[in-house]
Amino acid sequence: MSPSQEPLAPVRVRLILVEDHDMVAEAIALALGDAPGLEVVARCGSVADAVAAARAHRPGVVVLDRRLPDGDGIAAIGRITREAPGVRVLVLTGEASPRIAVRVVEAGGAGLMEKSSGLRELEWAVREVAAGGVAFAPDLLPAVLDQLAGRGRAGGDGLTGRERETLHLLAEGVSTDQVSERLGIARNTARNHIQRVLEKLGARSKLEAVAIARRRGLLD
């Protein structure tokens, strides 16, 4: 189903909007808040606030900006879904690509929309993911379907979803303790994830792992 087809029947959907640009957030919140059956229960401008809001409100959908002041939105999907089991996450990005779409799927997201999309398309995407579907542009679907069917390699380098989350945190320059805190896991588990990332990328240090990942486009 696409935005040009008949819209889904309105259902009550409680959602959180995570967007750090006030004007963009205001426009999206007004549009979605006016749509039948949709209720914006919280607006956030950071990953930390999004995680806290998910815990407090238990929304049906989180509309999540990809780039936030305190981290990568896609890498935060796991944290959000742990705080609000059953929540569906729809990522917003300035530029979409098959690789980014696969990252969203690997992280547990349900859709990816470009910020240049119309508000009607965004409303459709929110309803689609709330109903248990996925919302990706047609040109991204082949990569997404491959991933959902288990035919794609994790990240193209054998990295699991959690290892890719770890890699993106390393690219932010965080410490092992911060990886542990951000992912909500024990320090030893975080250290093991980091070690596996280094081994799979053939790197001898965190810095080298990030450099290799950037060359291979794994941090797009």
Short mmCIF file of C-alpha atoms in Angstrom, two decimals:
data_model
loop_
_atom_site.label_atom_id
_atom_site.label_comp_id
_atom_site.label_asym_id
_atom_site.label_seq_id
_atom_site.Cartn_x
_atom_site.Cartn_y
_atom_site.Cartn_z
CA MET A 1 0.00 0.00 0.00
CA SER A 2 1.28 3.50 -0.77
CA PRO A 3 0.30 7.08 0.14
CA SER A 4 -1.55 7.39 -3.19
CA GLN A 5 -3.92 4.54 -2.33
CA GLU A 6 -6.95 4.68 -0.07
CA PRO A 7 -5.90 5.70 3.48
CA LEU A 8 -6.12 3.24 6.29
CA ALA A 9 -9.11 3.65 8.60
CA PRO A 10 -8.18 6.03 11.43
CA VAL A 11 -7.29 4.34 14.70
CA ARG A 12 -6.18 5.96 17.92
CA VAL A 13 -2.40 6.11 17.88
CA ARG A 14 -0.37 7.70 20.65
CA LEU A 15 2.97 8.88 19.34
CA ILE A 16 6.16 10.60 20.41
CA LEU A 17 7.92 13.00 18.04
CA VAL A 18 11.71 13.20 18.34
CA GLU A 19 13.11 16.15 16.36
CA ASP A 20 15.66 18.71 17.55
CA HIS A 21 14.73 21.51 15.12
CA ASP A 22 11.89 23.44 16.75
CA MET A 23 10.24 24.74 13.58
CA VAL A 24 10.27 21.31 11.93
CA ALA A 25 8.99 19.67 15.12
CA GLU A 26 6.21 22.23 15.48
CA ALA A 27 5.01 21.74 11.89
CA ILE A 28 5.02 17.95 12.15
CA ALA A 29 3.36 17.95 15.58
CA LEU A 30 0.57 20.25 14.40
CA ALA A 31 -0.06 18.19 11.27
CA LEU A 32 -0.08 14.83 13.02
CA GLY A 33 -1.98 16.17 16.01
CA ASP A 34 -4.77 17.38 13.72
CA ALA A 35 -5.05 14.03 11.94
CA PRO A 36 -8.00 11.87 13.06
CA GLY A 37 -7.00 9.29 15.63
CA LEU A 38 -3.42 10.50 16.09
CA GLU A 39 -2.25 12.04 19.35
CA VAL A 40 1.23 13.50 19.93
CA VAL A 41 1.80 12.74 23.62
CA ALA A 42 5.37 14.09 23.81
CA ARG A 43 7.97 16.01 21.83
CA CYS A 44 11.68 15.45 22.38
CA GLY A 45 14.90 16.87 21.01
CA SER A 46 17.44 14.23 22.03
CA VAL A 47 18.00 10.50 22.33
CA ALA A 48 18.05 10.69 26.12
CA ASP A 49 14.70 12.48 26.23
CA ALA A 50 13.22 10.04 23.71
CA VAL A 51 14.20 7.05 25.84
CA ALA A 52 12.73 8.71 28.96
CA ALA A 53 9.53 9.66 27.13
CA ALA A 54 9.10 6.13 25.76
CA ARG A 55 9.41 4.79 29.30
CA ALA A 56 6.90 7.30 30.66
CA HIS A 57 4.27 7.29 27.90
CA ARG A 58 4.51 3.82 26.30
CA PRO A 59 3.44 5.17 22.88
CA GLY A 60 2.33 3.16 19.89
CA VAL A 61 4.73 4.92 17.52
CA VAL A 62 7.91 6.96 17.86
CA VAL A 63 8.72 9.27 14.94
CA LEU A 64 12.49 9.52 15.32
CA ASP A 65 14.95 11.92 13.71
CA ARG A 66 18.05 10.13 12.48
CA ARG A 67 20.59 12.75 13.62
CA LEU A 68 20.20 14.11 17.13
CA PRO A 69 22.51 16.22 19.32
CA ASP A 70 23.43 13.32 21.59
CA GLY A 71 23.61 10.49 19.07
CA ASP A 72 22.40 8.55 16.06
CA GLY A 73 18.65 7.93 16.16
CA ILE A 74 18.92 4.57 14.43
CA ALA A 75 21.41 3.32 17.01
CA ALA A 76 18.93 4.36 19.72
CA ILE A 77 16.03 2.25 18.40
CA GLY A 78 16.96 -0.71 20.57
CA ARG A 79 17.00 1.43 23.72
CA ILE A 80 13.61 2.90 22.90
CA THR A 81 11.97 -0.44 22.17
CA ARG A 82 13.33 -1.90 25.40
CA GLU A 83 11.71 0.91 27.36
CA ALA A 84 8.37 0.57 25.55
CA PRO A 85 7.86 -3.03 24.37
CA GLY A 86 5.67 -3.18 21.29
CA VAL A 87 6.39 0.38 20.20
CA ARG A 88 6.92 0.90 16.46
CA VAL A 89 9.70 3.26 15.37
CA LEU A 90 9.54 5.35 12.19
CA VAL A 91 12.82 7.07 11.33
CA LEU A 92 13.07 10.48 9.64
CA THR A 93 16.19 11.32 7.65
CA GLY A 94 17.46 14.03 5.34
CA GLU A 95 18.76 11.45 2.86
CA ALA A 96 17.59 7.85 2.51
CA SER A 97 19.53 4.99 0.94
CA PRO A 98 19.16 1.18 0.86
CA ARG A 99 22.01 0.84 3.36
CA ILE A 100 20.32 3.21 5.80
CA ALA A 101 17.02 1.40 5.33
CA VAL A 102 18.70 -1.92 6.15
CA ARG A 103 20.21 -0.34 9.27
CA VAL A 104 16.72 0.69 10.37
CA VAL A 105 15.43 -2.87 9.90
CA GLU A 106 18.44 -4.41 11.68
CA ALA A 107 17.91 -2.06 14.62
CA GLY A 108 14.25 -3.03 14.89
CA GLY A 109 12.68 -0.03 13.15
CA ALA A 110 9.50 -0.26 11.09
CA GLY A 111 10.00 2.46 8.51
CA LEU A 112 12.14 5.21 7.02
CA MET A 113 10.83 8.49 5.62
CA GLU A 114 12.71 11.41 4.12
CA LYS A 115 12.14 14.80 5.70
CA SER A 116 11.27 16.14 2.26
CA SER A 117 8.19 13.87 2.19
CA GLY A 118 4.82 15.57 2.41
CA LEU A 119 2.91 15.63 5.68
CA ARG A 120 0.23 13.41 4.13
CA GLU A 121 2.89 10.80 3.35
CA LEU A 122 4.19 11.03 6.91
CA GLU A 123 0.67 10.55 8.29
CA TRP A 124 0.25 7.48 6.07
CA ALA A 125 3.58 6.09 7.30
CA VAL A 126 2.61 6.56 10.95
CA ARG A 127 -0.67 4.74 10.44
CA GLU A 128 1.00 1.99 8.43
CA VAL A 129 3.62 1.17 11.06
CA ALA A 130 1.06 1.51 13.86
CA ALA A 131 -1.04 -1.14 12.10
CA GLY A 132 1.91 -3.54 12.07
CA GLY A 133 3.20 -2.80 8.56
CA VAL A 134 6.38 -1.21 7.28
CA ALA A 135 6.80 2.13 5.54
CA PHE A 136 9.69 2.47 3.10
CA ALA A 137 9.99 4.21 -0.26
CA PRO A 138 9.60 1.81 -3.23
CA ASP A 139 13.28 2.12 -4.23
CA LEU A 140 14.34 1.01 -0.74
CA LEU A 141 12.05 -2.01 -0.52
CA PRO A 142 14.26 -4.58 -2.30
CA ALA A 143 17.05 -4.16 0.27
CA VAL A 144 14.53 -4.10 3.11
CA LEU A 145 12.76 -7.25 1.91
CA ASP A 146 16.09 -9.05 1.51
CA GLN A 147 16.93 -8.19 5.11
CA LEU A 148 13.52 -9.22 6.42
CA ALA A 149 13.82 -12.51 4.56
CA GLY A 150 17.24 -13.11 6.07
CA ARG A 151 19.00 -13.11 2.71
CA GLY A 152 21.17 -10.06 3.37
CA ARG A 153 24.36 -10.23 5.38
CA ALA A 154 24.23 -8.16 8.55
CA GLY A 155 25.62 -4.80 7.49
CA GLY A 156 27.54 -6.41 4.63
CA ASP A 157 30.36 -7.38 7.03
CA GLY A 158 28.76 -10.00 9.25
CA LEU A 159 27.96 -7.52 12.02
CA THR A 160 24.89 -8.20 14.10
CA GLY A 161 22.39 -5.45 14.83
CA ARG A 162 23.82 -4.90 18.32
CA GLU A 163 27.37 -4.83 16.94
CA ARG A 164 26.32 -2.17 14.44
CA GLU A 165 24.84 -0.14 17.29
CA THR A 166 28.19 -0.50 19.05
CA LEU A 167 30.07 0.58 15.92
CA HIS A 168 28.00 3.74 15.59
CA LEU A 169 28.64 4.59 19.22
CA LEU A 170 32.37 4.09 18.66
CA ALA A 171 32.12 6.54 15.76
CA GLU A 172 30.79 9.08 18.26
CA GLY A 173 33.98 8.63 20.28
CA VAL A 174 32.35 7.10 23.34
CA SER A 175 34.16 4.95 25.90
CA THR A 176 33.44 1.33 26.77
CA ASP A 177 31.61 2.49 29.90
CA GLN A 178 29.47 4.82 27.78
CA VAL A 179 28.68 2.01 25.33
CA SER A 180 27.53 -0.02 28.33
CA GLU A 181 25.37 2.82 29.61
CA ARG A 182 23.91 3.83 26.23
CA LEU A 183 22.97 0.26 25.28
CA GLY A 184 21.81 -0.70 28.77
CA ILE A 185 24.17 -3.66 29.01
CA ALA A 186 26.92 -4.82 31.38
CA ARG A 187 30.41 -3.41 30.86
CA ASN A 188 31.81 -6.88 30.07
CA THR A 189 29.11 -7.36 27.43
CA ALA A 190 29.93 -3.98 25.92
CA ARG A 191 33.62 -4.89 25.83
CA ASN A 192 32.76 -8.17 24.08
CA HIS A 193 30.67 -6.34 21.46
CA ILE A 194 33.54 -3.94 20.81
CA GLN A 195 36.02 -6.78 20.49
CA ARG A 196 33.80 -8.60 17.96
CA VAL A 197 33.41 -5.40 15.93
CA LEU A 198 37.19 -5.03 15.79
CA GLU A 199 37.67 -8.69 14.83
CA LYS A 200 35.05 -8.64 12.07
CA LEU A 201 36.44 -5.43 10.58
CA GLY A 202 40.05 -6.59 10.92
CA ALA A 203 40.92 -3.60 13.10
CA ARG A 204 43.44 -3.33 15.92
CA SER A 205 41.84 -0.37 17.68
CA LYS A 206 38.52 1.43 18.02
CA LEU A 207 39.85 4.30 15.92
CA GLU A 208 40.95 1.95 13.14
CA ALA A 209 37.57 0.18 13.25
CA VAL A 210 35.77 3.49 12.73
CA ALA A 211 38.14 4.44 9.88
CA ILE A 212 37.56 1.08 8.14
CA ALA A 213 33.81 1.36 8.63
CA ARG A 214 33.76 4.85 7.09
CA ARG A 215 35.73 3.64 4.05
CA ARG A 216 33.24 0.80 3.54
CA GLY A 217 30.22 3.06 3.94
CA LEU A 218 29.04 1.26 7.08
CA LEU A 219 28.43 4.56 8.88
CA ASP A 220 26.24 6.15 6.17
#
